[in-house]
Amino acid sequence: MPELPEVETTRRCLEPDLVGATIQDVDVRRDRMVRRQARPQEFRDRLLRRRIRGLGRHGKFLIADVEGDIAWVTHLGMSGRVSMAKPDEPERPHTNVVIRTDREVEFRLIDPRTFGFVVAWTPEELDGSSLGHMGPDAYSELPRSPVLRRGLDGRSAPIKALLLDQRILAGLGNIYADEALFRAGIAPDRPGGSLTGDEVQRLRRAIKVTLDAGLRWGGTSLDDLAYLLPDGRAGEYVHRLRVYGRDGEPCRRCGTEIQRTVLRQRSTHWCPACQT
DNA sequence: ACCTCCCTGGCC
DNA sequence: GGCCAGGGAGGT
């Protein structure tokens, strides 16, 4: 489930331990995790003995700025999470990548489904990657509503699908897209181009409020606890979700039963009374 | 502008 | 045993 609030929460947790640290060891236990590297060996070679200068994020991508103009990029996919642990702490199952530095705790990427990945890219490779074709960050670069509206103009695809398209806006996933549409009072299957100026303004505001709330509560840890903060705590936003995963339960605002439908192969949760 | 597939684990 | 799951690339 890692979406923008989970990745940003992860970033904030990692920052004090990673920024300024020098990478001493790179251990890839599953080759699949470096599948986006042209040559798998390059991941290790480009990071070893280099210093981490900063830690950023764009959309759902975590980006470490490494000496030598290398971007160490981590994506958590569907089931990934990072754990910062002392080397003598037992490893959890599916610890697929371990990176040790000159600091006390090591970076462990745990990812059962291996949809996540790590990669060390040069600036040119980064530009040519999906990261290079990503829209503005939904949290730190959220465009004004007239700009957003131009992006939706003429689009017949459902607004839910457009919110998930990272080339338009980067960072929303299935949970926060549903939550933002509920807050905006907009039905998920509305064609993007059919939204009025007022509706786009409400949607923009709803995205901001939803992401802020998700961040404030440390992100969303669902029942399976696939996502946890790097220190092992659970994100508490799951208790404040308005629609996601609440199908069959009463709408918190009007009491109508929350519906679950499938839109573009993704589960979609919404209140048929509040969202039109 | 769509589907399909990549994986593993958990739940019914 | 079958179905479901936070994401995204790749092919048609």
GROMACS .gro file of C-alpha atoms (C1' of nucleotides) in nm:
model
  300
    1MET     CA    1   0.000   0.000   0.000
    2PRO     CA    2   0.285   0.234   0.014
    3GLU     CA    3   0.152   0.555  -0.135
    4LEU     CA    4   0.279   0.909  -0.088
    5PRO     CA    5   0.209   0.936   0.289
    6GLU     CA    6   0.371   0.599   0.360
    7VAL     CA    7   0.677   0.675   0.147
    8GLU     CA    8   0.713   1.024   0.299
    9THR     CA    9   0.677   0.883   0.650
   10THR     CA   10   0.944   0.628   0.562
   11ARG     CA   11   1.167   0.905   0.425
   12ARG     CA   12   1.140   1.111   0.742
   13CYS     CA   13   1.225   0.807   0.954
   14LEU     CA   14   1.531   0.723   0.744
   15GLU     CA   15   1.668   1.074   0.703
   16PRO     CA   16   1.863   1.104   1.029
   17ASP     CA   17   2.020   0.759   0.987
   18LEU     CA   18   2.106   0.780   0.617
   19VAL     CA   19   2.197   1.139   0.532
   20GLY     CA   20   2.570   1.188   0.576
   21ALA     CA   21   2.633   0.816   0.611
   22THR     CA   22   2.880   0.631   0.388
   23ILE     CA   23   2.769   0.305   0.227
   24GLN     CA   24   2.992   0.016   0.334
   25ASP     CA   25   2.812  -0.290   0.208
   26VAL     CA   26   2.539  -0.368  -0.045
   27ASP     CA   27   2.372  -0.707  -0.016
   28VAL     CA   28   2.111  -0.803  -0.277
   29ARG     CA   29   1.955  -1.137  -0.183
   30ARG     CA   30   1.704  -1.146  -0.468
   31ASP     CA   31   1.831  -1.045  -0.808
   32ARG     CA   32   1.477  -0.956  -0.913
   33MET     CA   33   1.495  -0.650  -0.686
   34VAL     CA   34   1.757  -0.491  -0.913
   35ARG     CA   35   1.581  -0.585  -1.239
   36ARG     CA   36   1.563  -0.221  -1.349
   37GLN     CA   37   1.940  -0.188  -1.341
   38ALA     CA   38   2.088  -0.237  -1.691
   39ARG     CA   39   2.371  -0.442  -1.537
   40PRO     CA   40   2.282  -0.588  -1.196
   41GLN     CA   41   2.642  -0.549  -1.073
   42GLU     CA   42   2.612  -0.173  -1.121
   43PHE     CA   43   2.383  -0.135  -0.824
   44ARG     CA   44   2.655  -0.241  -0.586
   45ASP     CA   45   2.943  -0.081  -0.773
   46ARG     CA   46   2.782   0.260  -0.794
   47LEU     CA   47   2.699   0.280  -0.423
   48LEU     CA   48   2.992   0.122  -0.244
   49ARG     CA   49   3.204   0.360  -0.031
   50ARG     CA   50   2.999   0.659  -0.142
   51ARG     CA   51   2.841   0.913   0.090
   52ILE     CA   52   2.466   0.981   0.097
   53ARG     CA   53   2.416   1.355   0.055
   54GLY     CA   54   2.040   1.378   0.090
   55LEU     CA   55   1.716   1.188   0.089
   56GLY     CA   56   1.421   1.301  -0.120
   57ARG     CA   57   1.096   1.169  -0.258
   58HIS     CA   58   0.889   1.219  -0.569
   59GLY     CA   59   0.549   1.056  -0.574
   60LYS     CA   60   0.604   0.704  -0.446
   61PHE     CA   61   0.976   0.702  -0.529
   62LEU     CA   62   1.232   0.739  -0.251
   63ILE     CA   63   1.548   0.900  -0.388
   64ALA     CA   64   1.884   0.913  -0.214
   65ASP     CA   65   2.135   1.158  -0.361
   66VAL     CA   66   2.465   0.972  -0.354
   67GLU     CA   67   2.817   1.106  -0.416
   68GLY     CA   68   2.924   1.077  -0.778
   69ASP     CA   69   2.588   1.197  -0.911
   70ILE     CA   70   2.412   0.870  -0.846
   71ALA     CA   71   2.044   0.847  -0.755
   72TRP     CA   72   1.978   0.546  -0.535
   73VAL     CA   73   1.607   0.497  -0.597
   74THR     CA   74   1.380   0.272  -0.392
   75HIS     CA   75   1.021   0.186  -0.482
   76LEU     CA   76   0.813  -0.016  -0.236
   77GLY     CA   77   0.569  -0.156  -0.491
   78MET     CA   78   0.267  -0.326  -0.337
   79SER     CA   79   0.415  -0.501  -0.036
   80GLY     CA   80   0.749  -0.337   0.033
   81ARG     CA   81   0.864  -0.171   0.349
   82VAL     CA   82   1.191  -0.051   0.496
   83SER     CA   83   1.325  -0.155   0.833
   84MET     CA   84   1.613   0.021   1.008
   85ALA     CA   85   1.768  -0.232   1.245
   86LYS     CA   86   2.093  -0.300   1.425
   87PRO     CA   87   2.292  -0.567   1.240
   88ASP     CA   88   2.250  -0.817   1.525
   89GLU     CA   89   1.869  -0.796   1.518
   90PRO     CA   90   1.711  -1.102   1.355
   91GLU     CA   91   1.600  -1.051   0.999
   92ARG     CA   92   1.237  -1.073   0.904
   93PRO     CA   93   1.136  -1.306   0.619
   94HIS     CA   94   1.161  -1.153   0.270
   95THR     CA   95   1.447  -0.922   0.358
   96ASN     CA   96   1.559  -0.890  -0.002
   97VAL     CA   97   1.810  -0.604   0.010
   98VAL     CA   98   2.038  -0.494   0.295
   99ILE     CA   99   2.255  -0.183   0.284
  100ARG     CA  100   2.505  -0.118   0.564
  101THR     CA  101   2.667   0.214   0.634
  102ASP     CA  102   2.912   0.350   0.889
  103ARG     CA  103   2.616   0.415   1.120
  104GLU     CA  104   2.463   0.183   1.381
  105VAL     CA  105   2.152   0.078   1.190
  106GLU     CA  106   2.126  -0.084   0.849
  107PHE     CA  107   1.869  -0.037   0.573
  108ARG     CA  108   1.661  -0.350   0.509
  109LEU     CA  109   1.410  -0.371   0.227
  110ILE     CA  110   1.142  -0.629   0.306
  111ASP     CA  111   0.916  -0.715   0.012
  112PRO     CA  112   0.730  -1.047  -0.013
  113ARG     CA  113   0.578  -0.985  -0.356
  114THR     CA  114   0.892  -0.827  -0.502
  115PHE     CA  115   0.696  -0.567  -0.698
  116GLY     CA  116   0.925  -0.309  -0.540
  117PHE     CA  117   1.281  -0.247  -0.658
  118VAL     CA  118   1.606  -0.064  -0.594
  119VAL     CA  119   1.824   0.092  -0.860
  120ALA     CA  120   2.129   0.320  -0.883
  121TRP     CA  121   2.082   0.553  -1.176
  122THR     CA  122   2.296   0.819  -1.340
  123PRO     CA  123   2.114   1.149  -1.407
  124GLU     CA  124   2.066   1.049  -1.772
  125GLU     CA  125   1.922   0.709  -1.682
  126LEU     CA  126   1.691   0.871  -1.430
  127ASP     CA  127   1.560   1.114  -1.692
  128GLY     CA  128   1.485   0.828  -1.928
  129SER     CA  129   1.306   0.626  -1.659
  130SER     CA  130   0.944   0.637  -1.553
  131LEU     CA  131   1.056   0.873  -1.277
  132GLY     CA  132   1.162   1.119  -1.546
  133HIS     CA  133   0.812   1.116  -1.696
  134MET     CA  134   0.627   1.170  -1.373
  135GLY     CA  135   0.387   1.452  -1.304
  136PRO     CA  136   0.423   1.702  -1.018
  137ASP     CA  137   0.434   1.561  -0.665
  138ALA     CA  138   0.082   1.551  -0.524
  139TYR     CA  139   0.197   1.683  -0.187
  140SER     CA  140   0.482   1.926  -0.236
  141GLU     CA  141   0.401   2.046  -0.588
  142LEU     CA  142   0.023   2.017  -0.606
  143PRO     CA  143  -0.075   2.241  -0.900
  144ARG     CA  144  -0.338   2.512  -0.867
  145SER     CA  145  -0.681   2.392  -0.971
  146PRO     CA  146  -0.693   2.567  -1.314
  147VAL     CA  147  -0.373   2.380  -1.404
  148LEU     CA  148  -0.518   2.054  -1.278
  149ARG     CA  149  -0.833   2.115  -1.475
  150ARG     CA  150  -0.636   2.165  -1.797
  151GLY     CA  151  -0.480   1.822  -1.731
  152LEU     CA  152  -0.825   1.664  -1.714
  153ASP     CA  153  -0.967   1.859  -2.005
  154GLY     CA  154  -1.110   1.641  -2.280
  155ARG     CA  155  -1.035   1.319  -2.094
  156SER     CA  156  -1.313   1.060  -2.097
  157ALA     CA  157  -1.138   0.818  -1.860
  158PRO     CA  158  -1.289   0.795  -1.511
  159ILE     CA  159  -1.144   1.049  -1.269
  160LYS     CA  160  -1.032   0.767  -1.037
  161ALA     CA  161  -0.815   0.623  -1.315
  162LEU     CA  162  -0.669   0.967  -1.389
  163LEU     CA  163  -0.582   1.019  -1.021
  164LEU     CA  164  -0.386   0.693  -1.032
  165ASP     CA  165  -0.194   0.801  -1.345
  166GLN     CA  166   0.142   0.910  -1.207
  167ARG     CA  167   0.219   1.109  -1.524
  168ILE     CA  168  -0.059   1.353  -1.432
  169LEU     CA  169  -0.003   1.372  -1.057
  170ALA     CA  170   0.255   1.166  -0.868
  171GLY     CA  171   0.187   0.996  -0.537
  172LEU     CA  172  -0.176   0.895  -0.511
  173GLY     CA  173  -0.252   0.523  -0.498
  174ASN     CA  174  -0.570   0.325  -0.463
  175ILE     CA  175  -0.643   0.419  -0.101
  176TYR     CA  176  -0.586   0.794  -0.114
  177ALA     CA  177  -0.752   0.829  -0.455
  178ASP     CA  178  -1.072   0.681  -0.311
  179GLU     CA  179  -1.041   0.891   0.005
  180ALA     CA  180  -0.982   1.215  -0.187
  181LEU     CA  181  -1.280   1.155  -0.416
  182PHE     CA  182  -1.502   1.096  -0.114
  183ARG     CA  183  -1.384   1.419   0.050
  184ALA     CA  184  -1.448   1.604  -0.276
  185GLY     CA  185  -1.796   1.451  -0.315
  186ILE     CA  186  -1.714   1.327  -0.666
  187ALA     CA  187  -1.813   0.982  -0.795
  188PRO     CA  188  -1.510   0.778  -0.907
  189ASP     CA  189  -1.654   0.690  -1.249
  190ARG     CA  190  -1.710   1.048  -1.361
  191PRO     CA  191  -1.522   1.121  -1.682
  192GLY     CA  192  -1.226   1.342  -1.592
  193GLY     CA  193  -1.323   1.606  -1.847
  194SER     CA  194  -1.674   1.638  -1.703
  195LEU     CA  195  -1.558   1.793  -1.376
  196THR     CA  196  -1.660   2.156  -1.333
  197GLY     CA  197  -1.413   2.419  -1.219
  198ASP     CA  198  -1.571   2.410  -0.875
  199GLU     CA  199  -1.537   2.033  -0.857
  200VAL     CA  200  -1.169   2.040  -0.956
  201GLN     CA  201  -1.112   2.302  -0.688
  202ARG     CA  202  -1.280   2.077  -0.431
  203LEU     CA  203  -1.079   1.780  -0.555
  204ARG     CA  204  -0.753   1.971  -0.523
  205ARG     CA  205  -0.840   2.072  -0.168
  206ALA     CA  206  -0.948   1.715  -0.088
  207ILE     CA  207  -0.616   1.574  -0.213
  208LYS     CA  208  -0.426   1.814   0.009
  209VAL     CA  209  -0.638   1.747   0.317
  210THR     CA  210  -0.630   1.369   0.266
  211LEU     CA  211  -0.253   1.351   0.219
  212ASP     CA  212  -0.195   1.580   0.518
  213ALA     CA  213  -0.413   1.357   0.735
  214GLY     CA  214  -0.245   1.039   0.610
  215LEU     CA  215   0.094   1.189   0.691
  216ARG     CA  216  -0.011   1.314   1.032
  217TRP     CA  217  -0.116   0.961   1.130
  218GLY     CA  218   0.196   0.794   0.991
  219GLY     CA  219   0.029   0.640   0.687
  220THR     CA  220  -0.205   0.344   0.652
  221SER     CA  221  -0.111   0.001   0.792
  222LEU     CA  222  -0.383  -0.242   0.683
  223ASP     CA  223  -0.469  -0.560   0.872
  224ASP     CA  224  -0.189  -0.760   0.711
  225LEU     CA  225   0.069  -0.508   0.843
  226ALA     CA  226   0.261  -0.531   0.515
  227TYR     CA  227   0.342  -0.164   0.562
  228LEU     CA  228   0.501  -0.053   0.886
  229LEU     CA  229   0.722   0.243   0.969
  230PRO     CA  230   1.098   0.172   0.957
  231ASP     CA  231   1.101   0.160   1.338
  232GLY     CA  232   0.832  -0.109   1.337
  233ARG     CA  233   0.535   0.104   1.443
  234ALA     CA  234   0.206   0.079   1.253
  235GLY     CA  235   0.063   0.377   1.066
  236GLU     CA  236  -0.267   0.473   1.225
  237TYR     CA  237  -0.452   0.631   0.937
  238VAL     CA  238  -0.639   0.303   0.875
  239HIS     CA  239  -0.867   0.397   1.165
  240ARG     CA  240  -0.962   0.723   0.998
  241LEU     CA  241  -1.035   0.600   0.645
  242ARG     CA  242  -1.371   0.724   0.519
  243VAL     CA  243  -1.437   0.472   0.240
  244TYR     CA  244  -1.139   0.248   0.157
  245GLY     CA  245  -1.205  -0.105   0.283
  246ARG     CA  246  -1.534   0.003   0.442
  247ASP     CA  247  -1.774  -0.151   0.187
  248GLY     CA  248  -2.095  -0.265   0.358
  249GLU     CA  249  -2.037  -0.027   0.648
  250PRO     CA  250  -2.230   0.298   0.694
  251CYS     CA  251  -2.092   0.620   0.548
  252ARG     CA  252  -1.944   0.824   0.833
  253ARG     CA  253  -2.111   1.133   0.692
  254CYS     CA  254  -2.462   1.019   0.585
  255GLY     CA  255  -2.505   0.658   0.697
  256THR     CA  256  -2.555   0.515   0.347
  257GLU     CA  257  -2.384   0.181   0.287
  258ILE     CA  258  -2.037   0.224   0.133
  259GLN     CA  259  -2.011   0.047  -0.203
  260ARG     CA  260  -1.724  -0.144  -0.356
  261THR     CA  261  -1.700  -0.159  -0.733
  262VAL     CA  262  -1.419  -0.250  -0.968
  263LEU     CA  263  -1.286   0.023  -1.193
  264ARG     CA  264  -1.001  -0.055  -1.435
  265GLN     CA  265  -0.924  -0.375  -1.242
  266ARG     CA  266  -0.879  -0.181  -0.918
  267SER     CA  267  -1.112  -0.200  -0.620
  268THR     CA  268  -1.296   0.126  -0.569
  269HIS     CA  269  -1.484   0.236  -0.257
  270TRP     CA  270  -1.737   0.516  -0.246
  271CYS     CA  271  -2.057   0.654  -0.098
  272PRO     CA  272  -2.333   0.667  -0.362
  273ALA     CA  273  -2.515   0.939  -0.167
  274CYS     CA  274  -2.225   1.175  -0.090
  275GLN     CA  275  -2.045   1.134  -0.423
  276THR     CA  276  -2.214   1.242  -0.745
  277DA     C1'  277  -0.649   0.388  -2.399
  278DC     C1'  278  -0.699  -0.036  -2.230
  279DC     C1'  279  -0.576  -0.535  -2.046
  280DT     C1'  280  -0.230  -0.883  -1.863
  281DC     C1'  281   0.116  -1.007  -1.602
  282DC     C1'  282   0.473  -0.990  -1.252
  283DC     C1'  283   0.496  -1.235  -0.720
  284DT     C1'  284   0.374  -1.419  -0.247
  285DG     C1'  285   0.075  -1.478   0.144
  286DG     C1'  286  -0.352  -1.471   0.371
  287DC     C1'  287  -0.824  -1.559   0.390
  288DC     C1'  288  -1.264  -1.796   0.271
  289DG     C1'  289  -0.855  -2.481  -0.425
  290DG     C1'  290  -0.976  -2.016  -0.559
  291DC     C1'  291  -0.975  -1.538  -0.486
  292DC     C1'  292  -0.793  -1.117  -0.322
  293DA     C1'  293  -0.434  -0.742  -0.233
  294DG     C1'  294  -0.130  -0.101  -0.149
  295DG     C1'  295   0.178  -0.066  -0.810
  296DG     C1'  296   0.351  -0.028  -1.256
  297DA     C1'  297   0.562  -0.191  -1.706
  298DG     C1'  298   0.475  -0.363  -2.142
  299DG     C1'  299   0.217  -0.498  -2.521
  300DT     C1'  300  -0.181  -0.449  -2.824
   0.00000   0.00000   0.00000
